[in-house]
């Protein structure tokens, strides 16, 4: 499922041709996951399943037709009511969503991540560790593809999406999403390097491989020209000293942790300086220019917040943002480009999902805080679940922060990565997860 999601689901638009293949595959995978499910993983992941069911239920509720008396009383429906009156339309039953087609798309878009979630909870901790290596390999594949893309120029046939940003896009249609994905590689690499701390030889081999991959990825994130990618990279690098533990030397004396912090800082400063001198770090130019003039998407947050107030507390309907924004778009922000998303997922959820969506988001953040506290207490344990939980927590942090200024989780690929990271955070107990 992960391979299919990354091969076919690197874009967020609903009209991507590859979705014709990906979503039926996800439906089959979902059926397979449900067919072979046992009671034990359901109990162990009860909260995740409740949250998934609540999100699916919220989208489905937005599609249920309502009687006219109730529907016309919902906030923000005045324009449609006026149009109906002018057209002589009376007694129509309508769903909560003002754009039902967009809400249906949102419902079908949940197939890949939900299938990935159910397949993941069926795996034991050893098998889940294999998904860590698979994601690292996918990260390398995306990075190498991005390198080949910029080598071939904007006309390169290696861009898989017609609306690609024509930069270092990798397996994605958007360089910001590609950069965010590569940034999640750093906590994964740190967890991979720490997975065999008792075997000093294996630990050194893993650490060397992780270091080589990390040094390769940093310049590729910088040359992507993504400001969000640079910020995600900073968080990814920050995770390394928290996740990676140096293997104990033969004498039994462990090197001070401050050496690891110092090494990370020095290495990253050196790489950034070299990349800037080479003139390929376009993101730094964008950072400087961004200080002089605000981008349109940031200017739009004010009007979008006013939209949210108009449709609160029910929302305009999950998946309806694109069409709803056109109704409210300020004249000063009009241009020839389409504004498909708010470039701030919490804000877009407030507009389209209203109070119920916000409550689900708050519950998810609270659960993340509880899981973070649990990992902090167990992080020094020589256990696969401690390593995977740390990788999952930091990957979720990167994706969450990226979602404040963009919409990475609206791509099937990163939505599946989100679900994998969430499952990594759930410990299965010492009997399953302790390295023997």
CSV table of C-alpha atoms in Angstrom, one decimal:
chain,number,residue,atom,x,y,z
A,1,UNK,CA,0.0,0.0,0.0
A,2,UNK,CA,2.9,2.4,0.8
A,3,UNK,CA,4.5,1.7,-2.6
A,4,UNK,CA,1.2,2.3,-4.4
A,5,UNK,CA,0.6,5.5,-2.4
A,6,UNK,CA,4.0,7.0,-3.2
A,7,UNK,CA,4.0,5.9,-6.8
A,8,UNK,CA,0.5,7.1,-7.6
A,9,UNK,CA,-0.4,9.6,-4.9
A,10,UNK,CA,2.1,12.4,-4.9
A,11,UNK,CA,-0.4,15.1,-5.7
A,12,UNK,CA,-3.3,16.7,-3.9
A,13,UNK,CA,-5.7,17.5,-6.7
A,14,UNK,CA,-8.8,15.5,-7.2
A,15,UNK,CA,-8.4,15.1,-10.9
A,16,UNK,CA,-5.1,13.2,-11.0
A,17,UNK,CA,-5.4,10.3,-13.4
A,18,UNK,CA,-3.5,7.9,-11.2
A,19,UNK,CA,-6.2,8.1,-8.5
A,20,UNK,CA,-8.3,5.9,-10.8
A,21,UNK,CA,-5.8,3.1,-10.0
A,22,UNK,CA,-4.8,4.1,-6.5
A,23,UNK,CA,-8.3,4.3,-4.9
A,24,UNK,CA,-9.6,0.9,-6.1
A,25,UNK,CA,-6.3,-0.6,-5.0
A,26,UNK,CA,-6.8,1.0,-1.6
A,27,UNK,CA,-10.3,-0.3,-1.4
A,28,UNK,CA,-9.1,-3.8,-2.1
A,29,UNK,CA,-6.3,-3.4,0.5
A,30,UNK,CA,-8.9,-2.1,3.0
A,31,UNK,CA,-11.1,-5.2,2.4
A,32,UNK,CA,-8.1,-7.4,2.9
A,33,UNK,CA,-7.1,-5.7,6.1
A,34,UNK,CA,-10.6,-6.0,7.6
A,35,UNK,CA,-11.0,-9.6,6.5
A,36,UNK,CA,-7.9,-10.8,8.4
A,37,UNK,CA,-8.3,-8.6,11.4
A,38,UNK,CA,-8.2,-10.1,14.9
A,39,UNK,CA,-9.4,-8.7,18.2
A,40,UNK,CA,-5.9,-8.1,19.7
A,41,UNK,CA,-4.8,-5.2,17.3
A,42,UNK,CA,-8.2,-3.7,17.5
A,43,UNK,CA,-7.9,-3.5,21.3
A,44,UNK,CA,-4.3,-2.2,21.2
A,45,UNK,CA,-5.2,0.6,18.8
A,46,UNK,CA,-8.7,1.4,20.0
A,47,UNK,CA,-8.1,5.2,20.2
A,48,UNK,CA,-6.7,5.4,16.6
A,49,UNK,CA,-9.7,3.4,15.2
A,50,UNK,CA,-12.1,5.6,17.1
A,51,UNK,CA,-10.5,8.7,15.7
A,52,UNK,CA,-10.5,7.3,12.2
A,53,UNK,CA,-14.1,6.4,12.5
A,54,UNK,CA,-15.0,9.8,13.8
A,55,UNK,CA,-13.2,11.5,10.8
A,56,UNK,CA,-15.0,9.2,8.3
A,57,UNK,CA,-18.3,9.8,10.1
A,58,UNK,CA,-17.9,13.6,10.0
A,59,UNK,CA,-17.3,13.5,6.2
A,60,UNK,CA,-20.3,11.1,5.7
A,61,UNK,CA,-22.6,13.3,7.9
A,62,UNK,CA,-21.9,16.2,5.6
A,63,UNK,CA,-23.4,14.2,2.7
A,64,UNK,CA,-26.7,13.4,4.4
A,65,UNK,CA,-29.6,15.3,2.9
A,66,UNK,CA,-31.5,17.6,5.3
A,67,UNK,CA,-35.0,18.9,5.2
A,68,UNK,CA,-35.3,22.5,3.9
A,69,UNK,CA,-36.4,23.9,7.2
A,70,UNK,CA,-33.3,22.7,8.9
A,71,UNK,CA,-30.9,23.4,6.0
A,72,UNK,CA,-31.9,27.0,5.5
A,73,UNK,CA,-31.2,27.7,9.1
A,74,UNK,CA,-27.5,26.6,8.9
A,75,UNK,CA,-24.9,29.4,9.0
A,76,UNK,CA,-23.6,30.7,5.7
A,77,UNK,CA,-26.4,29.4,3.5
A,78,UNK,CA,-28.1,32.7,2.8
A,79,UNK,CA,-26.7,33.1,-0.8
A,80,UNK,CA,-28.0,29.6,-1.8
A,81,UNK,CA,-31.4,30.4,-0.2
A,82,UNK,CA,-31.6,33.6,-2.2
A,83,UNK,CA,-30.7,31.9,-5.4
A,84,UNK,CA,-33.3,29.2,-4.8
A,85,UNK,CA,-35.9,31.9,-4.2
A,86,UNK,CA,-35.0,33.7,-7.4
A,87,UNK,CA,-35.1,30.5,-9.4
A,88,UNK,CA,-38.4,29.4,-7.8
A,89,UNK,CA,-36.9,26.4,-6.2
A,90,UNK,CA,-38.6,25.3,-3.0
A,91,UNK,CA,-38.6,22.3,-0.8
A,92,UNK,CA,-35.2,21.0,-1.9
A,93,UNK,CA,-33.4,18.6,0.4
A,94,UNK,CA,-29.7,19.4,0.5
A,95,UNK,CA,-26.7,18.0,2.4
A,96,UNK,CA,-24.7,20.1,4.9
A,97,UNK,CA,-21.9,20.4,2.4
A,98,UNK,CA,-22.3,23.3,-0.1
A,99,UNK,CA,-20.1,21.3,-2.6
A,100,UNK,CA,-21.2,17.7,-2.3
A,101,UNK,CA,-18.8,16.6,-5.1
A,102,UNK,CA,-15.9,17.9,-3.1
A,103,UNK,CA,-17.1,16.1,0.0
A,104,UNK,CA,-17.5,12.8,-1.9
A,105,UNK,CA,-13.9,13.2,-3.1
A,106,UNK,CA,-12.8,13.8,0.5
A,107,UNK,CA,-14.6,10.6,1.5
A,108,UNK,CA,-12.9,8.5,-1.2
A,109,UNK,CA,-9.6,10.2,-0.5
A,110,UNK,CA,-9.6,8.6,2.9
A,111,UNK,CA,-9.3,5.1,1.4
A,112,UNK,CA,-5.5,5.0,1.1
A,113,UNK,CA,-4.7,6.3,4.6
A,114,UNK,CA,-7.4,4.2,6.3
A,115,UNK,CA,-6.2,1.1,4.4
A,116,UNK,CA,-2.6,1.8,5.4
A,117,UNK,CA,-3.7,2.3,9.0
A,118,UNK,CA,-5.5,-1.0,9.2
A,119,UNK,CA,-2.7,-2.9,7.5
A,120,UNK,CA,-0.2,-1.4,9.8
A,121,UNK,CA,-2.0,-2.3,13.0
A,122,UNK,CA,-1.9,-6.0,11.9
A,123,UNK,CA,1.9,-6.0,11.9
A,124,UNK,CA,4.0,-6.9,14.9
A,125,UNK,CA,6.8,-4.5,16.0
A,126,UNK,CA,9.4,-6.4,14.0
A,127,UNK,CA,7.4,-6.1,10.9
A,128,UNK,CA,6.7,-2.5,11.6
A,129,UNK,CA,10.4,-1.9,11.7
A,130,UNK,CA,10.6,-3.2,8.2
A,131,UNK,CA,8.3,-0.3,7.1
A,132,UNK,CA,10.9,2.1,8.5
A,133,UNK,CA,13.5,0.7,6.0
A,134,UNK,CA,10.9,0.8,3.2
A,135,UNK,CA,10.2,4.5,3.9
A,136,UNK,CA,13.9,5.3,3.9
A,137,UNK,CA,14.2,3.6,0.5
A,138,UNK,CA,11.3,5.6,-0.8
A,139,UNK,CA,12.9,8.7,0.5
A,140,UNK,CA,16.1,7.9,-1.4
A,141,UNK,CA,14.1,7.1,-4.5
A,142,UNK,CA,12.3,10.4,-4.3
A,143,UNK,CA,15.6,12.3,-3.7
A,144,UNK,CA,17.4,10.6,-6.7
A,145,UNK,CA,14.4,11.3,-8.9
A,146,UNK,CA,14.5,15.0,-7.9
A,147,UNK,CA,18.2,15.1,-8.7
A,148,UNK,CA,17.4,13.6,-12.2
A,149,UNK,CA,14.6,16.1,-12.7
A,150,UNK,CA,16.7,19.2,-12.2
A,151,UNK,CA,19.4,17.7,-14.4
A,152,UNK,CA,16.9,17.3,-17.2
A,153,UNK,CA,15.4,20.8,-16.8
A,154,UNK,CA,11.7,21.9,-16.8
A,155,UNK,CA,11.0,19.8,-19.9
A,156,UNK,CA,12.2,16.6,-18.3
A,157,UNK,CA,9.9,13.6,-18.8
A,158,UNK,CA,10.6,12.6,-15.2
A,159,UNK,CA,8.0,15.0,-13.9
A,160,UNK,CA,5.0,12.7,-13.3
A,161,UNK,CA,2.4,15.4,-12.8
A,162,UNK,CA,1.3,17.9,-15.4
A,163,UNK,CA,1.0,20.6,-12.7
A,164,UNK,CA,4.3,19.9,-11.1
A,165,UNK,CA,6.3,22.8,-9.9
A,166,UNK,CA,9.2,21.8,-12.2
A,167,UNK,CA,11.9,21.9,-9.6
A,168,UNK,CA,13.1,19.2,-7.2
A,169,UNK,CA,9.7,17.5,-6.9
A,170,UNK,CA,10.7,13.9,-6.6
A,171,UNK,CA,7.7,11.6,-6.4
A,172,UNK,CA,5.5,14.6,-5.7
A,173,UNK,CA,3.8,17.4,-7.7
A,174,UNK,CA,4.8,20.0,-5.2
A,175,UNK,CA,8.4,20.8,-4.1
A,176,UNK,CA,7.2,21.7,-0.6
A,177,UNK,CA,5.7,18.3,-0.1
A,178,UNK,CA,8.8,16.6,-1.4
A,179,UNK,CA,11.0,18.6,0.9
A,180,UNK,CA,8.8,17.8,3.9
A,181,UNK,CA,9.0,14.1,3.1
A,182,UNK,CA,12.8,14.2,2.9
A,183,UNK,CA,12.9,16.1,6.2
A,184,UNK,CA,11.1,13.2,7.9
A,185,UNK,CA,14.0,11.0,6.8
A,186,UNK,CA,16.2,12.4,9.5
A,187,UNK,CA,14.2,11.0,12.5
A,188,UNK,CA,13.8,7.8,10.6
A,189,UNK,CA,17.5,7.5,9.9
A,190,UNK,CA,18.3,8.3,13.6
A,191,UNK,CA,15.9,5.5,14.7
A,192,UNK,CA,17.3,3.1,12.1
A,193,UNK,CA,20.9,3.8,13.3
A,194,UNK,CA,19.8,3.2,17.0
A,195,UNK,CA,17.9,0.0,16.4
A,196,UNK,CA,20.9,-2.3,17.2
A,197,UNK,CA,22.8,-0.5,19.9
A,198,UNK,CA,23.8,-3.8,21.7
A,199,UNK,CA,25.7,-5.0,18.6
A,200,UNK,CA,28.5,-2.4,18.3
A,201,UNK,CA,29.5,-3.5,14.8
A,202,UNK,CA,26.0,-3.5,13.4
A,203,UNK,CA,25.4,-0.1,15.1
A,204,UNK,CA,28.4,1.4,13.5
A,205,UNK,CA,27.4,0.1,10.0
A,206,UNK,CA,23.9,1.5,10.5
A,207,UNK,CA,25.2,4.8,11.7
A,208,UNK,CA,27.6,5.1,8.8
A,209,UNK,CA,24.8,4.4,6.3
A,210,UNK,CA,22.4,6.8,8.0
A,211,UNK,CA,25.1,9.5,8.0
A,212,UNK,CA,25.8,9.1,4.3
A,213,UNK,CA,22.1,9.2,3.4
A,214,UNK,CA,21.6,12.3,5.6
A,215,UNK,CA,24.5,14.1,4.0
A,216,UNK,CA,23.1,13.4,0.6
A,217,UNK,CA,19.6,14.6,1.5
A,218,UNK,CA,20.4,18.0,3.0
A,219,UNK,CA,21.6,19.7,-0.2
A,220,UNK,CA,18.7,18.3,-2.1
A,221,UNK,CA,16.2,19.9,0.4
A,222,UNK,CA,18.1,23.2,0.2
A,223,UNK,CA,18.1,23.3,-3.6
A,224,UNK,CA,14.4,22.6,-3.7
A,225,UNK,CA,13.8,26.3,-3.1
A,226,UNK,CA,11.2,25.6,-0.4
A,227,UNK,CA,11.1,27.8,2.7
A,228,UNK,CA,8.8,25.3,4.4
A,229,UNK,CA,11.3,22.6,3.5
A,230,UNK,CA,14.2,24.5,5.2
A,231,UNK,CA,12.1,24.8,8.4
A,232,UNK,CA,11.2,21.1,8.2
A,233,UNK,CA,14.8,20.3,7.7
A,234,UNK,CA,15.7,22.2,10.8
A,235,UNK,CA,13.2,20.2,12.9
A,236,UNK,CA,14.4,17.0,11.3
A,237,UNK,CA,18.0,17.7,12.2
A,238,UNK,CA,17.0,18.7,15.7
A,239,UNK,CA,15.5,15.3,16.2
A,240,UNK,CA,18.8,13.5,15.7
A,241,UNK,CA,20.4,14.1,19.2
A,242,UNK,CA,17.1,13.1,20.9
A,243,UNK,CA,16.7,9.9,18.9
A,244,UNK,CA,20.2,8.6,18.2
A,245,UNK,CA,22.3,7.1,21.0
A,246,UNK,CA,26.0,6.6,20.4
A,247,UNK,CA,27.0,2.9,20.7
A,248,UNK,CA,29.1,2.2,23.8
A,249,UNK,CA,32.8,1.7,23.0
A,250,UNK,CA,34.6,-1.5,23.9
A,251,UNK,CA,35.8,0.0,27.2
A,252,UNK,CA,32.2,0.5,28.3
A,253,UNK,CA,32.5,4.3,28.5
A,254,UNK,CA,30.0,6.2,26.4
A,255,UNK,CA,31.0,9.4,24.6
A,256,UNK,CA,29.4,12.6,25.9
A,257,UNK,CA,26.1,13.5,24.2
A,258,UNK,CA,27.3,17.0,23.7
A,259,UNK,CA,29.8,15.7,21.1
A,260,UNK,CA,26.8,14.4,19.1
A,261,UNK,CA,25.1,17.8,19.3
A,262,UNK,CA,28.3,19.6,18.3
A,263,UNK,CA,28.9,17.2,15.4
A,264,UNK,CA,25.3,17.7,14.1
A,265,UNK,CA,25.6,21.5,14.3
A,266,UNK,CA,29.0,21.8,12.7
A,267,UNK,CA,28.2,19.4,9.9
A,268,UNK,CA,24.9,21.1,9.1
A,269,UNK,CA,26.5,24.6,9.1
A,270,UNK,CA,29.2,23.3,6.8
A,271,UNK,CA,26.7,21.8,4.4
A,272,UNK,CA,24.5,24.9,4.3
A,273,UNK,CA,27.5,27.2,3.7
A,274,UNK,CA,28.8,25.0,0.8
A,275,UNK,CA,25.4,24.8,-0.7
A,276,UNK,CA,24.8,28.6,-0.5
A,277,UNK,CA,28.3,29.3,-2.0
A,278,UNK,CA,27.5,26.9,-4.9
A,279,UNK,CA,24.5,29.2,-5.6
A,280,UNK,CA,21.9,26.4,-5.6
A,281,UNK,CA,20.0,27.2,-2.4
A,282,UNK,CA,17.1,29.1,-4.0
A,283,UNK,CA,15.1,28.9,-0.8
A,284,UNK,CA,17.4,31.4,0.9
A,285,UNK,CA,16.7,33.9,-1.9
A,286,UNK,CA,12.9,33.3,-1.4
A,287,UNK,CA,13.3,33.9,2.3
A,288,UNK,CA,14.9,37.3,1.7
A,289,UNK,CA,12.4,38.3,-0.9
A,290,UNK,CA,9.5,37.1,1.3
A,291,UNK,CA,10.6,39.6,4.0
A,292,UNK,CA,9.9,42.4,1.5
A,293,UNK,CA,6.6,41.4,0.1
A,294,UNK,CA,4.0,39.1,1.6
A,295,UNK,CA,2.8,36.2,-0.5
A,296,UNK,CA,-0.8,36.1,-1.5
A,297,UNK,CA,-1.6,33.0,0.5
A,298,UNK,CA,-0.6,34.6,3.7
A,299,UNK,CA,-2.6,37.7,2.9
A,300,UNK,CA,-5.6,35.4,2.3
A,301,UNK,CA,-5.6,34.1,5.9
A,302,UNK,CA,-7.5,37.1,7.2
A,303,UNK,CA,-10.4,36.7,4.7
A,304,UNK,CA,-10.4,33.0,5.3
A,305,UNK,CA,-10.7,33.5,9.0
A,306,UNK,CA,-13.8,35.7,8.4
A,307,UNK,CA,-15.2,32.9,6.2
A,308,UNK,CA,-14.8,30.5,9.0
A,309,UNK,CA,-16.8,32.8,11.3
A,310,UNK,CA,-19.6,33.0,8.7
A,311,UNK,CA,-20.0,29.2,8.5
A,312,UNK,CA,-19.3,28.4,12.2
A,313,UNK,CA,-20.1,26.1,13.9
A,314,UNK,CA,-21.2,23.6,11.2
A,315,UNK,CA,-18.7,24.5,8.5
A,316,UNK,CA,-19.2,24.7,4.7
A,317,UNK,CA,-18.6,21.0,4.1
A,318,UNK,CA,-15.4,19.0,4.0
A,319,UNK,CA,-13.8,19.4,0.6
A,320,UNK,CA,-15.7,22.5,-0.3
A,321,UNK,CA,-12.9,25.1,0.3
A,322,UNK,CA,-12.0,25.8,-3.4
A,323,UNK,CA,-15.5,26.7,-4.5
A,324,UNK,CA,-16.4,28.5,-1.3
A,325,UNK,CA,-13.3,30.7,-1.4
A,326,UNK,CA,-14.2,31.9,-4.9
A,327,UNK,CA,-17.4,33.3,-3.4
A,328,UNK,CA,-15.6,35.3,-0.7
A,329,UNK,CA,-12.2,36.0,-2.4
A,330,UNK,CA,-11.3,39.7,-1.9
A,331,UNK,CA,-11.0,41.7,-5.1
A,332,UNK,CA,-7.5,42.8,-4.1
A,333,UNK,CA,-6.3,39.2,-4.1
A,334,UNK,CA,-7.8,38.2,-7.5
A,335,UNK,CA,-5.2,36.8,-10.0
A,336,UNK,CA,-5.0,34.2,-12.7
A,337,UNK,CA,-4.0,31.4,-10.4
A,338,UNK,CA,-6.5,29.1,-8.6
A,339,UNK,CA,-6.5,29.2,-4.8
A,340,UNK,CA,-7.3,25.5,-4.1
A,341,UNK,CA,-6.4,25.4,-0.4
A,342,UNK,CA,-5.9,27.7,2.5
A,343,UNK,CA,-2.2,26.8,2.8
A,344,UNK,CA,-3.0,26.3,6.4
A,345,UNK,CA,-4.8,23.1,7.1
A,346,UNK,CA,-6.1,23.9,10.6
A,347,UNK,CA,-7.6,27.1,9.2
A,348,UNK,CA,-9.1,25.2,6.3
A,349,UNK,CA,-10.6,22.6,8.7
A,350,UNK,CA,-12.2,25.4,10.7
A,351,UNK,CA,-13.9,26.7,7.5
A,352,UNK,CA,-15.0,23.4,6.1
A,353,UNK,CA,-15.5,21.2,9.1
A,354,UNK,CA,-16.5,23.8,11.7
A,355,UNK,CA,-16.4,23.0,15.4
A,356,UNK,CA,-16.6,19.2,15.1
A,357,UNK,CA,-13.4,19.2,13.0
A,358,UNK,CA,-11.6,21.5,15.4
A,359,UNK,CA,-12.6,19.2,18.4
A,360,UNK,CA,-11.1,16.2,16.5
A,361,UNK,CA,-7.9,18.2,15.9
A,362,UNK,CA,-7.7,19.1,19.5
A,363,UNK,CA,-8.2,15.5,20.6
A,364,UNK,CA,-5.4,14.4,18.2
A,365,UNK,CA,-3.0,17.1,19.5
A,366,UNK,CA,-3.8,16.0,23.1
A,367,UNK,CA,-3.1,12.4,22.2
A,368,UNK,CA,0.1,13.4,20.6
A,369,UNK,CA,1.1,15.1,23.8
A,370,UNK,CA,0.4,12.0,25.9
A,371,UNK,CA,2.4,9.8,23.4
A,372,UNK,CA,5.3,12.3,23.5
A,373,UNK,CA,5.4,12.1,27.3
A,374,UNK,CA,5.4,8.4,27.2
A,375,UNK,CA,8.2,8.3,24.7
A,376,UNK,CA,10.3,10.7,26.6
A,377,UNK,CA,10.2,8.4,29.6
A,378,UNK,CA,11.0,5.3,27.5
A,379,UNK,CA,13.5,6.8,25.0
A,380,UNK,CA,16.6,5.3,26.7
A,381,UNK,CA,15.2,1.8,26.6
A,382,UNK,CA,16.9,-0.5,24.1
A,383,UNK,CA,13.7,-1.4,22.4
A,384,UNK,CA,12.3,-1.3,18.9
A,385,UNK,CA,9.1,0.4,20.1
A,386,UNK,CA,11.0,3.3,21.7
A,387,UNK,CA,13.0,3.9,18.5
A,388,UNK,CA,9.9,3.6,16.2
A,389,UNK,CA,7.8,5.8,18.6
A,390,UNK,CA,10.4,8.5,18.5
A,391,UNK,CA,10.6,8.4,14.7
A,392,UNK,CA,6.9,8.5,14.5
A,393,UNK,CA,6.6,11.5,16.9
A,394,UNK,CA,9.2,13.6,15.1
A,395,UNK,CA,7.8,12.7,11.7
A,396,UNK,CA,4.3,13.8,12.8
A,397,UNK,CA,5.8,17.0,14.2
A,398,UNK,CA,7.4,17.8,10.9
A,399,UNK,CA,4.2,17.0,8.9
A,400,UNK,CA,2.1,19.0,11.4
A,401,UNK,CA,4.3,22.1,11.3
A,402,UNK,CA,4.4,21.9,7.5
A,403,UNK,CA,0.6,21.8,7.5
A,404,UNK,CA,0.4,25.2,9.2
A,405,UNK,CA,1.8,26.8,6.0
A,406,UNK,CA,0.8,24.3,3.4
A,407,UNK,CA,-1.3,21.1,2.9
A,408,UNK,CA,1.1,18.1,2.7
A,409,UNK,CA,-1.4,15.7,4.3
A,410,UNK,CA,-3.8,16.1,1.4
A,411,UNK,CA,-1.5,14.0,-0.8
A,412,UNK,CA,-2.2,10.2,-0.5
A,413,UNK,CA,1.5,9.5,0.0
A,414,UNK,CA,2.0,11.7,3.0
A,415,UNK,CA,-1.4,10.8,4.4
A,416,UNK,CA,-0.2,7.2,4.4
A,417,UNK,CA,3.1,8.2,6.0
A,418,UNK,CA,1.0,10.0,8.7
A,419,UNK,CA,-0.9,6.8,9.5
A,420,UNK,CA,2.3,4.8,9.6
A,421,UNK,CA,3.9,7.3,12.0
A,422,UNK,CA,0.8,7.2,14.2
A,423,UNK,CA,0.9,3.4,14.5
A,424,UNK,CA,4.6,3.6,15.3
A,425,UNK,CA,3.7,5.6,18.4
A,426,UNK,CA,1.5,2.9,19.9
A,427,UNK,CA,3.6,0.4,21.9
A,428,UNK,CA,2.7,-3.3,21.8
A,429,UNK,CA,4.3,-4.2,25.1
A,430,UNK,CA,7.8,-5.4,26.1
A,431,UNK,CA,7.1,-9.0,25.1
A,432,UNK,CA,6.7,-8.1,21.5
A,433,UNK,CA,9.1,-5.2,21.1
A,434,UNK,CA,12.2,-5.8,23.1
A,435,UNK,CA,15.3,-6.6,21.1
A,436,UNK,CA,16.6,-10.0,22.0
